[in-house]
Coordinates of C-alpha atoms in Angstrom, one line a residue:
X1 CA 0.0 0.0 0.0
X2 CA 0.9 3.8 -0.7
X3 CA 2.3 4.1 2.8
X4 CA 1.9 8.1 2.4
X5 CA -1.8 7.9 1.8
X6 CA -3.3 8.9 5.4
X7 CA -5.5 6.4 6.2
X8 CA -3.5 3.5 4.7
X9 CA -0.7 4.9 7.7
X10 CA -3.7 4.6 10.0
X11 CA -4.4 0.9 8.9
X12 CA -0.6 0.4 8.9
X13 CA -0.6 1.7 12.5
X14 CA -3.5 -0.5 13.6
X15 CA -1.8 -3.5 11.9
X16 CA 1.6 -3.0 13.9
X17 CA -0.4 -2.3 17.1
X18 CA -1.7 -6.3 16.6
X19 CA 1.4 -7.7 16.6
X20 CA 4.0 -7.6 19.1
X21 CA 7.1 -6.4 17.6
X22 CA 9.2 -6.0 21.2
X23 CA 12.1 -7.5 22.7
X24 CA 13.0 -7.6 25.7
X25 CA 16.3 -6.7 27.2
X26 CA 16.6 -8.5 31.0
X27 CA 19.4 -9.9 32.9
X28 CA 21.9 -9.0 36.1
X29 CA 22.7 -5.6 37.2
X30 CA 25.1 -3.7 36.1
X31 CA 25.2 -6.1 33.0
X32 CA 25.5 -2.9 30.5
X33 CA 22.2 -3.3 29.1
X34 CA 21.4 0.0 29.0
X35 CA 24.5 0.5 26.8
X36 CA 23.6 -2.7 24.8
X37 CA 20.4 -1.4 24.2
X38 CA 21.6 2.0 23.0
X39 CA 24.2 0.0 20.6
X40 CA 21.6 -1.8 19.1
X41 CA 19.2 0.7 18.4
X42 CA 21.9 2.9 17.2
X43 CA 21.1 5.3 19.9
X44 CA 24.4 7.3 21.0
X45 CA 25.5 4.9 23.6
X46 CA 27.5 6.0 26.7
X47 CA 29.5 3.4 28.4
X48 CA 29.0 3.7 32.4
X49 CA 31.1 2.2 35.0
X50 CA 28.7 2.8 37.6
X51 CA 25.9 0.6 38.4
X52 CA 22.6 0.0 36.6
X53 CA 20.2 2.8 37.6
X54 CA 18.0 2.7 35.1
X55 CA 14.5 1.9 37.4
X56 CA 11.2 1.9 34.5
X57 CA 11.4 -0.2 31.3
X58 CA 12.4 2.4 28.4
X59 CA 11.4 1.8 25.1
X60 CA 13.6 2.1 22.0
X61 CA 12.8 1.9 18.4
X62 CA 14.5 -1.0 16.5
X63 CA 15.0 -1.1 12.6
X64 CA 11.5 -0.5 11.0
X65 CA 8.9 -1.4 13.4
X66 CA 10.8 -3.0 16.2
X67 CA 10.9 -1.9 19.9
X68 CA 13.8 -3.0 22.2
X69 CA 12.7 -3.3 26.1
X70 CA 15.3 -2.1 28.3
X71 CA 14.2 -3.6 31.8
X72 CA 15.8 -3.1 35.0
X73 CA 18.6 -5.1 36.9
X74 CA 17.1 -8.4 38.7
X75 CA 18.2 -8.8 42.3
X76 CA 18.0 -5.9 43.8
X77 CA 16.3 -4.5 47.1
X78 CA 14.0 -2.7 44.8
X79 CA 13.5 -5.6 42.2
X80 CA 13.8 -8.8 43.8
X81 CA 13.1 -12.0 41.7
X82 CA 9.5 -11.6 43.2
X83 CA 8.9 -8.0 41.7
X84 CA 10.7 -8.9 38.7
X85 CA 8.2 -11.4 38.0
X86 CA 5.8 -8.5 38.2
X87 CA 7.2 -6.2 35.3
X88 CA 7.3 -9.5 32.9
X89 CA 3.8 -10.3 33.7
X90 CA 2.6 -7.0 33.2
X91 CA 5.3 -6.4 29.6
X92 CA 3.8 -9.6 28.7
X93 CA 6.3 -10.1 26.2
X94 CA 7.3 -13.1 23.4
X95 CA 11.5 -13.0 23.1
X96 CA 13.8 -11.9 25.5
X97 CA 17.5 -11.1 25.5
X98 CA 18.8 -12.0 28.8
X99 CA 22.2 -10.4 29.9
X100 CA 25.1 -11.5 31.7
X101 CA 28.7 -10.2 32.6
X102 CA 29.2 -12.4 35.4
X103 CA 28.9 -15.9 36.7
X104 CA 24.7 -16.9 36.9
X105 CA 23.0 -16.1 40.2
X106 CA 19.8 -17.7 41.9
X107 CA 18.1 -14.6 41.0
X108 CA 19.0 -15.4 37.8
X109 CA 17.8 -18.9 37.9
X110 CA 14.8 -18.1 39.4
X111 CA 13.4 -15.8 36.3
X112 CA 14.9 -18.3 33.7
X113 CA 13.2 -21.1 34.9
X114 CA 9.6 -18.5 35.4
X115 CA 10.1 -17.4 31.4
X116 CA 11.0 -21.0 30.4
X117 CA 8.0 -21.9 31.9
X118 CA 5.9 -19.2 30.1
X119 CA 7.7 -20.3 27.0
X120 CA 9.3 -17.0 26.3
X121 CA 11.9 -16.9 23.8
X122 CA 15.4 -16.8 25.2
X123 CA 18.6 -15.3 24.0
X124 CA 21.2 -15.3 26.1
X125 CA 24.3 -12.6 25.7
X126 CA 27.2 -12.1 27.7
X127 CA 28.0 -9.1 27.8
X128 CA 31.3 -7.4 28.1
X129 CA 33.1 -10.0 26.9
X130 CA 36.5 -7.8 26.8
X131 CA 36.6 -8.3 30.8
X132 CA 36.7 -11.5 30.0
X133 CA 39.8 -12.5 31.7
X134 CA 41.4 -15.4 33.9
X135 CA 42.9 -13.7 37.0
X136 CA 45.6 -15.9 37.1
X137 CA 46.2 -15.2 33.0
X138 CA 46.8 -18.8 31.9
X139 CA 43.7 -19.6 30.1
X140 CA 42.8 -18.0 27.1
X141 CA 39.6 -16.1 26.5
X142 CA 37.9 -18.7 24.2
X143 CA 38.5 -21.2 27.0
X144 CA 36.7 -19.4 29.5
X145 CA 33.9 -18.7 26.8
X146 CA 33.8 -22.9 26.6
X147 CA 33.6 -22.5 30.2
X148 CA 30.5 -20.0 30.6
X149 CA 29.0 -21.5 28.0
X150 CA 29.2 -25.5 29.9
X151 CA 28.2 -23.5 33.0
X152 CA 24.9 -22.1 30.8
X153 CA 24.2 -25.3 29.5
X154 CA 24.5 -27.6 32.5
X155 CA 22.2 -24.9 34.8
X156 CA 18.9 -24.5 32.2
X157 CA 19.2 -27.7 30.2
X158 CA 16.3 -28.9 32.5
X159 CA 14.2 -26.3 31.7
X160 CA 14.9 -25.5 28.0
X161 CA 14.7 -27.4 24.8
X162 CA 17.0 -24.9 23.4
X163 CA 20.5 -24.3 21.8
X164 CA 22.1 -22.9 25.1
X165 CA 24.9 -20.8 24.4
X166 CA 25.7 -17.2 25.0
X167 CA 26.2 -14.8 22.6
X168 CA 29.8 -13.0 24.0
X169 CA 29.7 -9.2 23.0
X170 CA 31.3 -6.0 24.1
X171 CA 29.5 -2.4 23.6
X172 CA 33.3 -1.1 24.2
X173 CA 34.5 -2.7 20.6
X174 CA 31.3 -3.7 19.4
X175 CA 32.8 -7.3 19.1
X176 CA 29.8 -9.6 18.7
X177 CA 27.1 -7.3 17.9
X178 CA 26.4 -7.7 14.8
X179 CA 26.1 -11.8 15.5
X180 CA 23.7 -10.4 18.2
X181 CA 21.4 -8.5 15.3
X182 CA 21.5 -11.6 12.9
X183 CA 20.0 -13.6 15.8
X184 CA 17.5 -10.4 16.1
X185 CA 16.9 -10.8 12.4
X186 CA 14.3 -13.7 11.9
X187 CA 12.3 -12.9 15.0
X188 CA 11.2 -9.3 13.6
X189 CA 11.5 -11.1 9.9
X190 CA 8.5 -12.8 11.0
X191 CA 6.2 -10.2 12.3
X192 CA 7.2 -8.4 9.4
X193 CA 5.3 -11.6 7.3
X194 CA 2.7 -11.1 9.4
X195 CA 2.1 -7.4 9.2
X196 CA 2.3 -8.0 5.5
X197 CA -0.3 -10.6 5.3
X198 CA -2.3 -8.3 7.7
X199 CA -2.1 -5.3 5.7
X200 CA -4.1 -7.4 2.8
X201 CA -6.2 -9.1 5.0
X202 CA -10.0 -8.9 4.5
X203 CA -10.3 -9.7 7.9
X204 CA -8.1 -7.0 9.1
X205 CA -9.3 -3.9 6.8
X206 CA -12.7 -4.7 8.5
X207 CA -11.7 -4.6 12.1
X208 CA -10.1 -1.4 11.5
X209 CA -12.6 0.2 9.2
X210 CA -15.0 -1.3 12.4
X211 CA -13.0 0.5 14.8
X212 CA -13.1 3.8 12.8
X213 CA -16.9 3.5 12.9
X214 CA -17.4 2.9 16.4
X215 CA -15.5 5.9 17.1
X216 CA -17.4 8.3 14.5
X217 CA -20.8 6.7 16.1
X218 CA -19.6 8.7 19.3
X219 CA -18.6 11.9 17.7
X220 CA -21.7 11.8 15.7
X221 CA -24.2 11.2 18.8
X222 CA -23.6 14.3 20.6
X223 CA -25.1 17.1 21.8
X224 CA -23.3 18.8 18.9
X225 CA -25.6 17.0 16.4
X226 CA -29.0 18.6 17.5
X227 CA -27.4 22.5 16.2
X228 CA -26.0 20.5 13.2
X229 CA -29.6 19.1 12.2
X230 CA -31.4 22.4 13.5
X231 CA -28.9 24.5 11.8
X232 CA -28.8 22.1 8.3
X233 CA -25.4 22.5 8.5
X234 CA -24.9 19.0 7.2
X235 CA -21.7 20.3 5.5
X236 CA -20.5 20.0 8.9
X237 CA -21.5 16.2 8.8
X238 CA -19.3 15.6 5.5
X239 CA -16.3 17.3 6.7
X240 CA -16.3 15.5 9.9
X241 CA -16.6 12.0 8.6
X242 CA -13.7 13.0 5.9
X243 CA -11.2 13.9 8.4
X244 CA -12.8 10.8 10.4
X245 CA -11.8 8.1 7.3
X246 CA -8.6 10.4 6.5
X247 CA -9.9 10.4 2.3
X248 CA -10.6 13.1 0.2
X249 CA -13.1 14.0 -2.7
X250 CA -9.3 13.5 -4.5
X251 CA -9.4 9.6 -3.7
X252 CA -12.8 9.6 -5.3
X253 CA -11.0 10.8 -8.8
X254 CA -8.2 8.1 -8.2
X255 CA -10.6 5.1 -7.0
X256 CA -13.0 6.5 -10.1
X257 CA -15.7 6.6 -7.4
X258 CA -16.9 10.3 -6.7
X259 CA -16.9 10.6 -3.1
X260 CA -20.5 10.5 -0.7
X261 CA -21.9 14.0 -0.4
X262 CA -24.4 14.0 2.8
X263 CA -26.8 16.2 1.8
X264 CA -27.4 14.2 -1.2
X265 CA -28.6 11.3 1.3
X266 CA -30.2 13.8 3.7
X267 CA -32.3 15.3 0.7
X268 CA -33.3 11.5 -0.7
X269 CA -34.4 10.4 2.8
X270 CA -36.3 13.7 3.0
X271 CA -38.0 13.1 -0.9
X272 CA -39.0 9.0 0.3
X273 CA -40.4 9.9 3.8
X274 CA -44.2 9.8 3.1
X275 CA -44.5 6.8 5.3
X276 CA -46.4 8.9 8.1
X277 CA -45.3 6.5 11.1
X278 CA -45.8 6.7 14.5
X279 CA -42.8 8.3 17.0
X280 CA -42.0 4.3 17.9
X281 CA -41.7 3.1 14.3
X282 CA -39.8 5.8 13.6
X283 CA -37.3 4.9 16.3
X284 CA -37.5 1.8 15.7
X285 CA -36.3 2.1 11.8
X286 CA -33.3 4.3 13.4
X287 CA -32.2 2.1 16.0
X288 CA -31.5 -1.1 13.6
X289 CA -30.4 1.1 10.7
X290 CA -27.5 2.6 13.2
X291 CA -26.8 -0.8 14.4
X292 CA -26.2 -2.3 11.1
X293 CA -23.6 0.6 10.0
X294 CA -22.2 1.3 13.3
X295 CA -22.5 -2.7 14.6
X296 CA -23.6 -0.9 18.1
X297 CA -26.6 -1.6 20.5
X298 CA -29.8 -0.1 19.1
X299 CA -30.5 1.5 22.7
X300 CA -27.6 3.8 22.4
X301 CA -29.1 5.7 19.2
X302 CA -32.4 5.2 21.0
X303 CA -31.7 6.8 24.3
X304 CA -30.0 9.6 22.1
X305 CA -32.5 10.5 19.9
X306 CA -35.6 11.0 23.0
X307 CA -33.1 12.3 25.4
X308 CA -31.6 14.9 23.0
X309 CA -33.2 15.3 19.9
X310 CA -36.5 14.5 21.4
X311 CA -37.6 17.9 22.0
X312 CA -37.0 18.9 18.0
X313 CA -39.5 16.2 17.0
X314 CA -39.1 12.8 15.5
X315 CA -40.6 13.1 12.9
X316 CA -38.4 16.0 11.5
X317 CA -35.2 14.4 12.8
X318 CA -35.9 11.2 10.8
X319 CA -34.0 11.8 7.7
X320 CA -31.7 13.8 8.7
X321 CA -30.5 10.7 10.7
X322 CA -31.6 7.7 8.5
X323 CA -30.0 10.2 6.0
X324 CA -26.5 10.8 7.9
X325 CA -26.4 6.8 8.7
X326 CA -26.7 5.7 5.0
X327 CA -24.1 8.3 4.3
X328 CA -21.9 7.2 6.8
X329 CA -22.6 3.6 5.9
X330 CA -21.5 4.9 2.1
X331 CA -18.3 6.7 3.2
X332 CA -17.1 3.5 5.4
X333 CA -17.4 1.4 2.1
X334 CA -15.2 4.3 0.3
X335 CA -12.9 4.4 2.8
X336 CA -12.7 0.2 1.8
X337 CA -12.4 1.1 -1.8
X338 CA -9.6 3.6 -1.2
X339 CA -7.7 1.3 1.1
X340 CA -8.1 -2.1 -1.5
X341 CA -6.7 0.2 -4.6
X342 CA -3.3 0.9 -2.3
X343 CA -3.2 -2.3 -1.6
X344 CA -3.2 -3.7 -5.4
X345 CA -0.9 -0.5 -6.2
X346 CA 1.7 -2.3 -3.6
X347 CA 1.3 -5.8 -4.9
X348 CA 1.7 -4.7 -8.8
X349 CA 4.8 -3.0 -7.8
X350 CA 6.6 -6.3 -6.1
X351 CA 5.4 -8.5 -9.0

C-alpha cells in the first residue's frame, strides 16, 4: 500500500499495534544493558562504570517497526526475583534477550526457569566479553567462553529445549554485535510476514474500518448534532466523517468513485419519507439502521434521539439521521475502496 496515503498509515498503524514487535532486554545488574540497548538501536550509547540505575522499562525503536525493552537489573532491594516477575507479567512479552557479565546467580535462575516456563523466547548474551579474563592469565579467553557456555548449558538444560549458548559481545569494541542482530533478524522477519499478510487481509481492513466507525458513532451522537440538524449544517456532517476516514473527494478521482456527499442522502431520505409513522416506528427504523452501519446496541441511538433530539421532533429528525447513517454507511465502504486500490498499487509493484 501507498504508505503516504493517510489512512493506509492509520491501517498500517492498527496493523503494527496487533502484533508484538518487542524484545526484551533483562538480565543481572550492572550487566550494561542500558548500553547494549543503546548500541543496538543505534542510539548514541554511553559506556557507564557505575551501576545499573535505570528503574522503569524504556522503550527504543529497533530497525523498522521494532521496539527493544530495556528492563531493570534483577536482584536488587528494589526488584527482587518476586517484583521482577511482576514487570514480565505486566510487559507480557514473546522474546527476550537475557544479559550477563558475570557468573549466573539464583536470582538469575529463578526468572529463567519462570520465562521458560511461560515459554518466552530466550537469547542469552554475555556481555562485556572484553573483561573476560582469567585472574591468574593462563587460560585464554575462548576457553573461558567454553567455560560460561558449559556452565549455561548444565544450569537450564532442564528447563529449555533450546540451543544454550551465550552470545559474547562488548558495547566497548562492538565485538559480537552484529552476531547479536542476525539472531535479532528472523524474530522481527517474522512479524514483518505477518504485518504483510495483515495489511491485505480482508479480515483486518474490516476490524479497523469497524474500529473507525465505532469511534465516528460517538462523535456523531452528541449534543453537537442537534445545532448541526437544526442549523442544516450538514456540510458539517461531510467534513467531519472526511477527516474521520482520513480520504478526500481527490481519492474519489483516483478510485474513479466520486466521493458520498451527505446532503445528497439527507435530501433522498427527505424526498421517500411519506411513510407517516408513529414516534416508535420511527425509532424503531433508526435504531436497527445505526446498528447495522455502526454494529452498536440499538438503545444507544435510542436513548440519544428521545433524550436529546426528542424535543425537536421525530418526525423531522428522521431523515436527517436515517440520511447521515446511510451516508456514513456509504463513506465507510469508500474508505474500503480507497484502502483495496493501495493495496493492489503495492502488490503490482513487487510483481
Amino acid at each position: 500500500m501507498s504508505a503516504g496515503h493517510p489512512l493506509v498509515r492509520a491501517f498500517h498503524k492498527y496493523i503494527e499495534g496487533t502484533i508484538d514487535y518487542r524484545i526484551g532486554v533483562l538480565g543481572q545488574v550492572d550487566a550494561g544493558k542500558s548500553a547494549l540497548v543503546s548500541t543496538l538501536a543505534g542510539a548514541d550509547t554511553h559506556v557507564s562504570t557505575q551501576t545499573d540505575a535505570t528503574r522503569t522499562i524504556s522503550s527504543h525503536k529497533y530497525g523498522m517497526r521494532g521496539r527493544i525493552l530495556d528492563f531493570p537489573g534483577v536482584g536488587t532491594m528494589e526488584y527482587s526475583p518476586k517484583q521482577y516477575k511482576k514487570l514480565i507479567r505486566k510487559a507480557d512479552l514473546s522474546h527476550v534477550l537475557y544479559v550477563f557479565s558475570s557468573k549466573i546467580r539464583e536470582a538469575d535462575e529463578e526468572i529463567i526457569r519462570f520465562l521458560a516456563k511461560k515459554k518466552v523466547g530466550i537469547i542469552f548474551v554475555y556481555n562485556k566479553a572484553d573483561t573476560l579474563v582469567d585472574v591468574s592469565g593462563t587460560r585464554e579467553r575462548e576457553v573461558l567462553m567454553h567455560d560460561k557456555d558449559t556452565e549455561l548449558h548444565v544450569t537450564f538444560k532442564k528447563y529449555l529445549d533450546q540451543p544454550l549458548k551465550y552470545h559474547f559481545v562488548s558495547v566497548r569494541d562492538e565485538s559480537g554485535i552484529e552476531g547479536l542482530k542476525a539472531a535479532l533478524q528472523p524474530i522481527f522477519e517474522s512479524k514483518d510476514k505477518e504485518f504483510d499478510e495483515r495489511t491485505h487481509s480482508a479480515e483486518y481492513m474490516e476490524k479497523f474500518l469497524n474500529k473507525r466507525l465505532n469511534t465516528l458513532a460517538a462523535k456523531l451522537l452528541s449534543p453537537g448534532l442537534k445545532d448541526i440538524i437544526l442549523q442544516r449544517a450538514y456540510r458539517s456532517i461531510e467534513e467531519m466523517t472526511q477527516a474521520h476516514f482520513e480520504v478526500t473527494p481527490e481519492d474519489g478521482e483516483i478510485i474513479g468513485r466520486p466521493i458520498p456527499r451527505a446532503a445528497d442522502y439527507i435530501k433522498k431520505a427527505k424526498e421517500t419519507d411519506g411513510t407517516g409513522m408513529k414516534s416508535k416506528e420511527y425509532l424503531s427504523q433508526l435504531a436497527t439502521l445505526f446498528g447495522t452501519v455502526f454494529k452498536l446496541r440499538k438503545l444507544n441511538v435510542i436513548s440519544f434521539i428521545v433524550s436529546t433530539l426528542g424535543e425537536a421532533g421525530i418526525k423531522n429528525i428522521y431523515p436527517v439521521l436515517k440520511g447521515t447513517f446511510e451516508y456514513v454507511g456509504d463513506m465507510n465502504d469508500f474508505a474500503r475502496r480507497v484502502l483495496k486500490y493501495y493495496g493492489r498499487e503495492q502488490k503490482a509493484t513487487f510483481e
